[in-house]
mmCIF file with all atom_site columns, C-alpha atoms in Angstrom:
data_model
loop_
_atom_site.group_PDB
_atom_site.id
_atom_site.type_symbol
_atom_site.label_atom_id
_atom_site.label_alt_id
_atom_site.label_comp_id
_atom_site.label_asym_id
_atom_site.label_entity_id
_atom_site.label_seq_id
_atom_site.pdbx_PDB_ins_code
_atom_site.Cartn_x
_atom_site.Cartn_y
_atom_site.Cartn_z
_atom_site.occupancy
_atom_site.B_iso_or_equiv
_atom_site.pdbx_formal_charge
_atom_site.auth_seq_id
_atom_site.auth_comp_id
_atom_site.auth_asym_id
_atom_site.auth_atom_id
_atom_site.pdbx_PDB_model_num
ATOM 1   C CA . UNK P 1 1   ? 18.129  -23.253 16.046  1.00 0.00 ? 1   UNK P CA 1
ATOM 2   C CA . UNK P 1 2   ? 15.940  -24.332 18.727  1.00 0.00 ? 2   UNK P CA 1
ATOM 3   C CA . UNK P 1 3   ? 15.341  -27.601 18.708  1.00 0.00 ? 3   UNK P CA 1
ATOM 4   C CA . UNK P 1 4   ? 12.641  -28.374 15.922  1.00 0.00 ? 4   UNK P CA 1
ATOM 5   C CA . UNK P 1 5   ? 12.164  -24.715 14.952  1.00 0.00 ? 5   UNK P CA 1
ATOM 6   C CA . UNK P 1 6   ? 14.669  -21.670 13.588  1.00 0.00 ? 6   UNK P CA 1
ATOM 7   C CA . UNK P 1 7   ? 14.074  -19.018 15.747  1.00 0.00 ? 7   UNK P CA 1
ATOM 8   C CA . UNK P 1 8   ? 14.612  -15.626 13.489  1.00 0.00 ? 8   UNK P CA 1
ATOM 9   C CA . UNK P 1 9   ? 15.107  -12.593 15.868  1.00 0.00 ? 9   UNK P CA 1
ATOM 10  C CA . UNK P 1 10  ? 15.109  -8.752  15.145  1.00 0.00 ? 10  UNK P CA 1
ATOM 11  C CA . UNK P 1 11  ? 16.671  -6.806  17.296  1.00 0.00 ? 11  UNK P CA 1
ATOM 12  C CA . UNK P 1 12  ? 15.254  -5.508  20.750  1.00 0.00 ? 12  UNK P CA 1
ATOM 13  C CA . UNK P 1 13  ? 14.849  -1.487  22.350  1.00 0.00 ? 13  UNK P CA 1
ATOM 14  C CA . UNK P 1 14  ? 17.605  -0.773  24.379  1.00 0.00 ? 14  UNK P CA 1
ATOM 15  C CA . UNK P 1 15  ? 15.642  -1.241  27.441  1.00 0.00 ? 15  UNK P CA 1
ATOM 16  C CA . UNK P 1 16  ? 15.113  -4.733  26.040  1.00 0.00 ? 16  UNK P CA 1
ATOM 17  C CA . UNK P 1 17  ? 11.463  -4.239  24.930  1.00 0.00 ? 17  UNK P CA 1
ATOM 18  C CA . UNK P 1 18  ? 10.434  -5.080  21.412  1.00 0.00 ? 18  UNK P CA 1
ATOM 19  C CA . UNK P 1 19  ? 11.750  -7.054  19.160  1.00 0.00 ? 19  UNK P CA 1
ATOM 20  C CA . UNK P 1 20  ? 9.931   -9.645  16.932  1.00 0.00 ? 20  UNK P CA 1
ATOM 21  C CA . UNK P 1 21  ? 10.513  -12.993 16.281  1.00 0.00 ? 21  UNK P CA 1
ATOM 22  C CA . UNK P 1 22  ? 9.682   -15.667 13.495  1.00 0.00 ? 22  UNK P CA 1
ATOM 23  C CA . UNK P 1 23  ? 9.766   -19.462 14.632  1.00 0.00 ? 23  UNK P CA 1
ATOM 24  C CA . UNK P 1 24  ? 10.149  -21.645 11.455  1.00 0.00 ? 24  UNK P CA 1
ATOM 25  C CA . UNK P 1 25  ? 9.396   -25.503 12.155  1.00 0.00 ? 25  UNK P CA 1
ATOM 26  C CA . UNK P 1 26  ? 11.897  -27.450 10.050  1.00 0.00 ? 26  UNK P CA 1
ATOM 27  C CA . UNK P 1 27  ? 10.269  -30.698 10.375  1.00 0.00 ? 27  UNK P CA 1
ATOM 28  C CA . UNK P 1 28  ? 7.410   -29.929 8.233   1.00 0.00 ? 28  UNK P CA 1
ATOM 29  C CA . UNK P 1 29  ? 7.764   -30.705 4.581   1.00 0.00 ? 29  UNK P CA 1
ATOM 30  C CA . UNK P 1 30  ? 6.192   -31.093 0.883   1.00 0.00 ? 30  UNK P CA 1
ATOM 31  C CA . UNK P 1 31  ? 6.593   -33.232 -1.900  1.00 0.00 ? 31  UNK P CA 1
ATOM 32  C CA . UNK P 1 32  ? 6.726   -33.020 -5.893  1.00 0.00 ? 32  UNK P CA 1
ATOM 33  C CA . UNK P 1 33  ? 6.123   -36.172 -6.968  1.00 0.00 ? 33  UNK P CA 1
ATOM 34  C CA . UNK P 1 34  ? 8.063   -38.432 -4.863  1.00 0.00 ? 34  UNK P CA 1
ATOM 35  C CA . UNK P 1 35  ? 10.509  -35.790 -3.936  1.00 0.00 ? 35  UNK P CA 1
ATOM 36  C CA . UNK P 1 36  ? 10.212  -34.462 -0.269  1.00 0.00 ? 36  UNK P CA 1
ATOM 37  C CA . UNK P 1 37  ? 11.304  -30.636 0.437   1.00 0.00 ? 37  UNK P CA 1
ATOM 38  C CA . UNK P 1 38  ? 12.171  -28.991 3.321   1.00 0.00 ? 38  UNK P CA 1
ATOM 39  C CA . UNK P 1 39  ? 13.200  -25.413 4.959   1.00 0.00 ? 39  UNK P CA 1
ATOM 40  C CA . UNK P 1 40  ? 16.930  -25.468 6.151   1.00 0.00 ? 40  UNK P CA 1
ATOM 41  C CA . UNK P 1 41  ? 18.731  -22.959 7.940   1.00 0.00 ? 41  UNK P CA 1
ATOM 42  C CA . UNK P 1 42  ? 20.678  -22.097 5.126   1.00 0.00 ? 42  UNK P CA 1
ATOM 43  C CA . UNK P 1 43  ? 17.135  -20.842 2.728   1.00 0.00 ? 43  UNK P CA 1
ATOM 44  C CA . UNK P 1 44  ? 16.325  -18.271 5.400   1.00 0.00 ? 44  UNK P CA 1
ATOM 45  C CA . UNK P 1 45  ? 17.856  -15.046 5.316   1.00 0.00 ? 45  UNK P CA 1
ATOM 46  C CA . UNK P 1 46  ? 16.941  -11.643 7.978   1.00 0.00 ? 46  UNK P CA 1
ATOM 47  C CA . UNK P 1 47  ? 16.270  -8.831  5.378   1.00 0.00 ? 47  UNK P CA 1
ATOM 48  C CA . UNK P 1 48  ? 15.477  -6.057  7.544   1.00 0.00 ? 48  UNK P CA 1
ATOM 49  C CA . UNK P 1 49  ? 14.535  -5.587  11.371  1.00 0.00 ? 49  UNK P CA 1
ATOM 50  C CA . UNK P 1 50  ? 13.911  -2.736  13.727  1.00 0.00 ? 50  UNK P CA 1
ATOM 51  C CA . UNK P 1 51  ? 12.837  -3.166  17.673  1.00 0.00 ? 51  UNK P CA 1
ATOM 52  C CA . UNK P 1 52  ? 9.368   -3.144  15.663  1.00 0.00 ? 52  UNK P CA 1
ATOM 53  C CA . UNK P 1 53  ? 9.437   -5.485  12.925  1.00 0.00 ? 53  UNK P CA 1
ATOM 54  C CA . UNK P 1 54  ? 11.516  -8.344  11.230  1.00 0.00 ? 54  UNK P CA 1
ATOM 55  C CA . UNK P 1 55  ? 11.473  -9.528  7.818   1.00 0.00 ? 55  UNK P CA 1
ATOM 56  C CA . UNK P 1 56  ? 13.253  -12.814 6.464   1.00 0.00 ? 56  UNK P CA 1
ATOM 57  C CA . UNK P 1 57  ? 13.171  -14.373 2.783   1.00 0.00 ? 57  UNK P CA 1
ATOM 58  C CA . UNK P 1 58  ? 13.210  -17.830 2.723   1.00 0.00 ? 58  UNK P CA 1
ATOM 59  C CA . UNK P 1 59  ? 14.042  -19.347 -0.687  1.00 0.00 ? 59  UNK P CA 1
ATOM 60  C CA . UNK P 1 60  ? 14.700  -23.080 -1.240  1.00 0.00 ? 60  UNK P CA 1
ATOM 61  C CA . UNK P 1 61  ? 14.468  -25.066 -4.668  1.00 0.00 ? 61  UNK P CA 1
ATOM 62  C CA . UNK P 1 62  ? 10.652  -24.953 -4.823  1.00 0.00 ? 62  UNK P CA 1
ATOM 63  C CA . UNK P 1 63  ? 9.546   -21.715 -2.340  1.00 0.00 ? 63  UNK P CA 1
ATOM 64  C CA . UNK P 1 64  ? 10.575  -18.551 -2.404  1.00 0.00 ? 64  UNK P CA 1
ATOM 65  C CA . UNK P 1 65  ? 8.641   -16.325 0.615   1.00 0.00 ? 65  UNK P CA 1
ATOM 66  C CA . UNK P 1 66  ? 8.675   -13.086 2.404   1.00 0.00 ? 66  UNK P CA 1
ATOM 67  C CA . UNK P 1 67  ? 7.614   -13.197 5.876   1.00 0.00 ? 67  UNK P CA 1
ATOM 68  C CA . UNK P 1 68  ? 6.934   -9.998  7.610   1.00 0.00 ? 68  UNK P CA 1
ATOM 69  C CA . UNK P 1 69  ? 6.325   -9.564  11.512  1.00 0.00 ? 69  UNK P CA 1
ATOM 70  C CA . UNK P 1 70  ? 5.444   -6.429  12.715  1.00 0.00 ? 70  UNK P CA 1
ATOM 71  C CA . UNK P 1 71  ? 4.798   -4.937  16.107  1.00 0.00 ? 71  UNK P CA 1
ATOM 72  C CA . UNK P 1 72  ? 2.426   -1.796  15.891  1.00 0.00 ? 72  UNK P CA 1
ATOM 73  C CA . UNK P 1 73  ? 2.989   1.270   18.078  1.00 0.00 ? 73  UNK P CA 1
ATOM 74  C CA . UNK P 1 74  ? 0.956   1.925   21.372  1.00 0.00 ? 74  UNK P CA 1
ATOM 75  C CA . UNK P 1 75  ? -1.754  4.362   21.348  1.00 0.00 ? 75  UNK P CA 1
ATOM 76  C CA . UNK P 1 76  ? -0.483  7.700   22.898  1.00 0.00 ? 76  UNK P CA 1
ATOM 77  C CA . UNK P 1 77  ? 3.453   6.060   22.427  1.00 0.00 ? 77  UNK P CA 1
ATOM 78  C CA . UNK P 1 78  ? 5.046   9.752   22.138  1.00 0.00 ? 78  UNK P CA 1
ATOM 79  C CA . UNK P 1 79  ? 8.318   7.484   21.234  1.00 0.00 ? 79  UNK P CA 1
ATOM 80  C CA . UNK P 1 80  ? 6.480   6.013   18.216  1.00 0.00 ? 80  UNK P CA 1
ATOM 81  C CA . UNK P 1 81  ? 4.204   8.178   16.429  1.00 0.00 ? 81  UNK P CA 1
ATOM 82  C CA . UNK P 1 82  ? 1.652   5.436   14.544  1.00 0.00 ? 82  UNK P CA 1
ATOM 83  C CA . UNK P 1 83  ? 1.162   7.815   11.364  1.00 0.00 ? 83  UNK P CA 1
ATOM 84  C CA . UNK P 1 84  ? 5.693   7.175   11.056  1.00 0.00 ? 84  UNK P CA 1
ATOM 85  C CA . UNK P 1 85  ? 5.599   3.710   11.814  1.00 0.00 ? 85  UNK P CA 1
ATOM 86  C CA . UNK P 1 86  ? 2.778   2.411   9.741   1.00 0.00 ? 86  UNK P CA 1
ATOM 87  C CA . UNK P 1 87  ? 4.129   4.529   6.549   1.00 0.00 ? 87  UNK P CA 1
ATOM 88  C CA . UNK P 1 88  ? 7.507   3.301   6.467   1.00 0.00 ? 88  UNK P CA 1
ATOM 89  C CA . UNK P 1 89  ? 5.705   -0.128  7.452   1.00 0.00 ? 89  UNK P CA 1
ATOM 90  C CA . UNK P 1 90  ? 3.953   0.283   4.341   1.00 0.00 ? 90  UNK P CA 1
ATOM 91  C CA . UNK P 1 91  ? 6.949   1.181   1.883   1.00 0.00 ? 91  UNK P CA 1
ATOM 92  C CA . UNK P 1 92  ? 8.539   -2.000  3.455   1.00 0.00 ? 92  UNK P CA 1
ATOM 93  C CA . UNK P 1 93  ? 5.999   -3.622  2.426   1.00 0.00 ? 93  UNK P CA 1
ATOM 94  C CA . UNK P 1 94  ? 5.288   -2.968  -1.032  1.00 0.00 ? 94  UNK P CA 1
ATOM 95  C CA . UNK P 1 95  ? 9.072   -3.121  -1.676  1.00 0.00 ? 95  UNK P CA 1
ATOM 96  C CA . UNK P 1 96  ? 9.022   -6.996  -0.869  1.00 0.00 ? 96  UNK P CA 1
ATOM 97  C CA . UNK P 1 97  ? 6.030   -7.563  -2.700  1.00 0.00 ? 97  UNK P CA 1
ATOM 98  C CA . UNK P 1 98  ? 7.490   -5.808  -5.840  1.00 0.00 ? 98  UNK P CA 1
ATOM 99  C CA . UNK P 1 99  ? 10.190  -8.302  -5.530  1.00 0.00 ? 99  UNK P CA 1
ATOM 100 C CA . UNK P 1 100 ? 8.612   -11.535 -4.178  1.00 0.00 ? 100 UNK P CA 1
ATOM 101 C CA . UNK P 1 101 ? 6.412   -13.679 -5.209  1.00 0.00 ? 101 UNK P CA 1
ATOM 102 C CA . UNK P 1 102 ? 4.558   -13.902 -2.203  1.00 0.00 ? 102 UNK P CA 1
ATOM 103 C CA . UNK P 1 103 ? 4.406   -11.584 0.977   1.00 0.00 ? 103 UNK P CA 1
ATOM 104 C CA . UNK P 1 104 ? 3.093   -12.454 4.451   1.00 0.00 ? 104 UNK P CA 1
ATOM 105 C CA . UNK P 1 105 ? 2.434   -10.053 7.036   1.00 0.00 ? 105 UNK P CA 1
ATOM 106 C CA . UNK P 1 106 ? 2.219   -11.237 10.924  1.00 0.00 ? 106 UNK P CA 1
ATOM 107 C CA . UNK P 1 107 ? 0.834   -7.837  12.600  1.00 0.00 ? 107 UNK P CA 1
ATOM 108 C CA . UNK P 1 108 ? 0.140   -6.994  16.005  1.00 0.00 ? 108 UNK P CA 1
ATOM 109 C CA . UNK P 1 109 ? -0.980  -3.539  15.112  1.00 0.00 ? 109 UNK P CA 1
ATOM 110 C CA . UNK P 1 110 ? -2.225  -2.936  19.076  1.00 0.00 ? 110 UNK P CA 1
ATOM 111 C CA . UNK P 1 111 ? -5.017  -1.279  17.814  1.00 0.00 ? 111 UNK P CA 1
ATOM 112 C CA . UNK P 1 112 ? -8.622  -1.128  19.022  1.00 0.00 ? 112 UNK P CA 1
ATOM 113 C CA . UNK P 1 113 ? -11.144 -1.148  16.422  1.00 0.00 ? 113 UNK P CA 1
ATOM 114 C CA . UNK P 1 114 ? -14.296 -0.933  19.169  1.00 0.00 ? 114 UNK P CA 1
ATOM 115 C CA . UNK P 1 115 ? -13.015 2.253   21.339  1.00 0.00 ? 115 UNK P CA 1
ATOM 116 C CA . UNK P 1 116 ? -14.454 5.641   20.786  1.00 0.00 ? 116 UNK P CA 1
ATOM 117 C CA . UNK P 1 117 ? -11.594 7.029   22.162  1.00 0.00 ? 117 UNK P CA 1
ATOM 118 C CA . UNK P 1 118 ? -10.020 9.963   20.603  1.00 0.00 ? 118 UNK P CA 1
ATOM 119 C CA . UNK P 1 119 ? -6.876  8.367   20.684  1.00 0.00 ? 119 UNK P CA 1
ATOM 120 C CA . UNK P 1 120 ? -7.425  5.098   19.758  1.00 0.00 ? 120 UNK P CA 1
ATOM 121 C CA . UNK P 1 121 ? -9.986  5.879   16.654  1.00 0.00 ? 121 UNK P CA 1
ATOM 122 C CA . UNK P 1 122 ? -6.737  7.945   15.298  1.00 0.00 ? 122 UNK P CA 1
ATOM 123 C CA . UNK P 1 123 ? -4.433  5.190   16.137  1.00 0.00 ? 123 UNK P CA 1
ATOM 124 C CA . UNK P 1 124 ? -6.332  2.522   14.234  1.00 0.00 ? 124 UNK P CA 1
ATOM 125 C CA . UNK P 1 125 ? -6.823  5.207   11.595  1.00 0.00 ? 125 UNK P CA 1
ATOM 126 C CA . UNK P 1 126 ? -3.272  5.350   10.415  1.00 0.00 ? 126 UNK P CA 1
ATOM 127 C CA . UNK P 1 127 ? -3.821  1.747   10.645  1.00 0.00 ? 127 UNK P CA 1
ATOM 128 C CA . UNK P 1 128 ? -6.295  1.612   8.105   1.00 0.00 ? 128 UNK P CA 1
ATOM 129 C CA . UNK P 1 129 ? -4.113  3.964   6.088   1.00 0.00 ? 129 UNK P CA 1
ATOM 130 C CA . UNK P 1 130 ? -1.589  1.060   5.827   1.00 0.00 ? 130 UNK P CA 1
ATOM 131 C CA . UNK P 1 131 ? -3.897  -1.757  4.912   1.00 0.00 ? 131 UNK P CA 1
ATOM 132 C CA . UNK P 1 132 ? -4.888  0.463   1.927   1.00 0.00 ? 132 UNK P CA 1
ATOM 133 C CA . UNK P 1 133 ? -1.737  1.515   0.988   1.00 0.00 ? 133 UNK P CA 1
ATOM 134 C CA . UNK P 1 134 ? -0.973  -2.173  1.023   1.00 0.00 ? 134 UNK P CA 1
ATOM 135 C CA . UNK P 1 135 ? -4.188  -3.923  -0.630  1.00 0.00 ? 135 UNK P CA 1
ATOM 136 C CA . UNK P 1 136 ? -4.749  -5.703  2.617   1.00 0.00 ? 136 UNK P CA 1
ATOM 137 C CA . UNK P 1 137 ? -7.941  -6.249  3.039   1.00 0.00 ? 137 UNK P CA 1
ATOM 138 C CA . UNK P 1 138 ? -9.862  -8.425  5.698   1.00 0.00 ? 138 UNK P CA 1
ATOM 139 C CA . UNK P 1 139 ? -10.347 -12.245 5.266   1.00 0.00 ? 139 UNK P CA 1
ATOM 140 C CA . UNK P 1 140 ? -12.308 -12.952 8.403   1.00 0.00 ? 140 UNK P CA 1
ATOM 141 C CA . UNK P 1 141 ? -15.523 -11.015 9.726   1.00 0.00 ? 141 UNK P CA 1
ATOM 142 C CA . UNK P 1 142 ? -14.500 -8.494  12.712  1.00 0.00 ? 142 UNK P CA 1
ATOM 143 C CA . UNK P 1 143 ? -17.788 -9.770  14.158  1.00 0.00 ? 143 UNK P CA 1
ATOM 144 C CA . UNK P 1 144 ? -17.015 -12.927 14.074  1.00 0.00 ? 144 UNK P CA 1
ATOM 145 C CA . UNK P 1 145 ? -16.284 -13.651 17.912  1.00 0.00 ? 145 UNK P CA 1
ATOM 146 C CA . UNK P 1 146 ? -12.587 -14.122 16.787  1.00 0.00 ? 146 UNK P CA 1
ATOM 147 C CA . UNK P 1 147 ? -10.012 -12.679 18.924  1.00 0.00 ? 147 UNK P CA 1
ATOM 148 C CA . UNK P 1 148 ? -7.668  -11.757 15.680  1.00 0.00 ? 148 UNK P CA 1
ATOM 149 C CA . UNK P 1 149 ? -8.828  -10.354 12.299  1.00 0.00 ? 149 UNK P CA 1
ATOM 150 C CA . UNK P 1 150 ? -6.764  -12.065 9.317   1.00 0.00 ? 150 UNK P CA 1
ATOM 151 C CA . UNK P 1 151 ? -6.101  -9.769  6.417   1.00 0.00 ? 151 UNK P CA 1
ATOM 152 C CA . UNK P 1 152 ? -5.360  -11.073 2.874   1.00 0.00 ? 152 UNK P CA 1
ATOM 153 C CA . UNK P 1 153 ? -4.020  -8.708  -0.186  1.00 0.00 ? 153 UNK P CA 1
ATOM 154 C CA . UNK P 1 154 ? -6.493  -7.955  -2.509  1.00 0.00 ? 154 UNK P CA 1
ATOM 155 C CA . UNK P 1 155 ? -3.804  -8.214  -5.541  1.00 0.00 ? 155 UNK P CA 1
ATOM 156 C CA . UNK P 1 156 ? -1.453  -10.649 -4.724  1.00 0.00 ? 156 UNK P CA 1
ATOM 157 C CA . UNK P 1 157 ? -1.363  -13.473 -7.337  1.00 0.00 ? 157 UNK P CA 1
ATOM 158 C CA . UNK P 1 158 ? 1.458   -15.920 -5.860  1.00 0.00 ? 158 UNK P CA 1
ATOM 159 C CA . UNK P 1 159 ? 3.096   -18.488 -7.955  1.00 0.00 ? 159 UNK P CA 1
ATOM 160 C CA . UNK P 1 160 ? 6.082   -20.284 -8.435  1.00 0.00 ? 160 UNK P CA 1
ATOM 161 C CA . UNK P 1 161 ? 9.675   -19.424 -8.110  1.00 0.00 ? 161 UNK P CA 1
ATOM 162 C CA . UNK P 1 162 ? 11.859  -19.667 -11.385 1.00 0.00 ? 162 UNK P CA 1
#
């Protein structure tokens, strides 16, 4: 814990590059009826993590989540081929949301969707490759002036845990 938040952390590169982290602020909570809820350390669990990407379930009483951070590849990376990473990123993906409720993905896919680079129009094709393989889809316009593009899944119907 770290003060307010649960820091979840995957693991780091050897060199002590990567790694991903998810902060979850345990202060902030619902209510059924007149019955508050809250996260606790003990609902969130680390599923799976690489130097590139981290997933943790958190399941209480009322929510049951997966949260998946991800850390794209460099363009040109020879240590981290994007066509490999976003694939298996992919599988890992669809195999949550096969068995979760909900799914959500924090990507930094270090892609640039304006170049006309060689390079970078095959890196953010692989890219694209994974948002179809996992019905992402965009929720906010590219030409919007926003720094960051959101993605939503085009099939994902949510609902409550049992």
């Amino acid at each position: 814990e770290h003060g307010r938040f649960l820091v979840m952390s995957g693991e780091a590169a050897p060199g002590g590059t990567h790694g991903c982290q998810i902060w979850i602020n345990l202060q902030i909570y619902w209510r059924t009826g007149d019955k508050p809820h809250r996260i606790t350390p003990d609902d969130a669990t680390i599923l799976k993590h690489s130097p590139r990407h981290l997933a943790v379930r958190i399941r209480t009483t009322r929510l049951f989540i997966d949260l998946i951070c991800m850390h794209g590849p460099y363009a040109g990376d020879p240590k981290a081929p994007p066509n490999e990473f976003w694939d298996k990123m992919a599988s890992t993906v669809n195999a949550f949301s096969e068995c979760s409720p909900s799914a959500i993905c924090f990507i930094d896919a270090n892609s640039n969707f304006r170049s006309a680079k060689a390079q970078d129009i095959l890196h953010r094709g692989h890219f694209a490759q994974f948002l179809e393989a996992t019905s992402l889809c965009e929720a906010t316009c590219a030409d919007s002036g926003a720094r960051h593009v959101t993605y939503r899944s085009n099939t994902c119907t949510g609902g409550p845990s049992d």
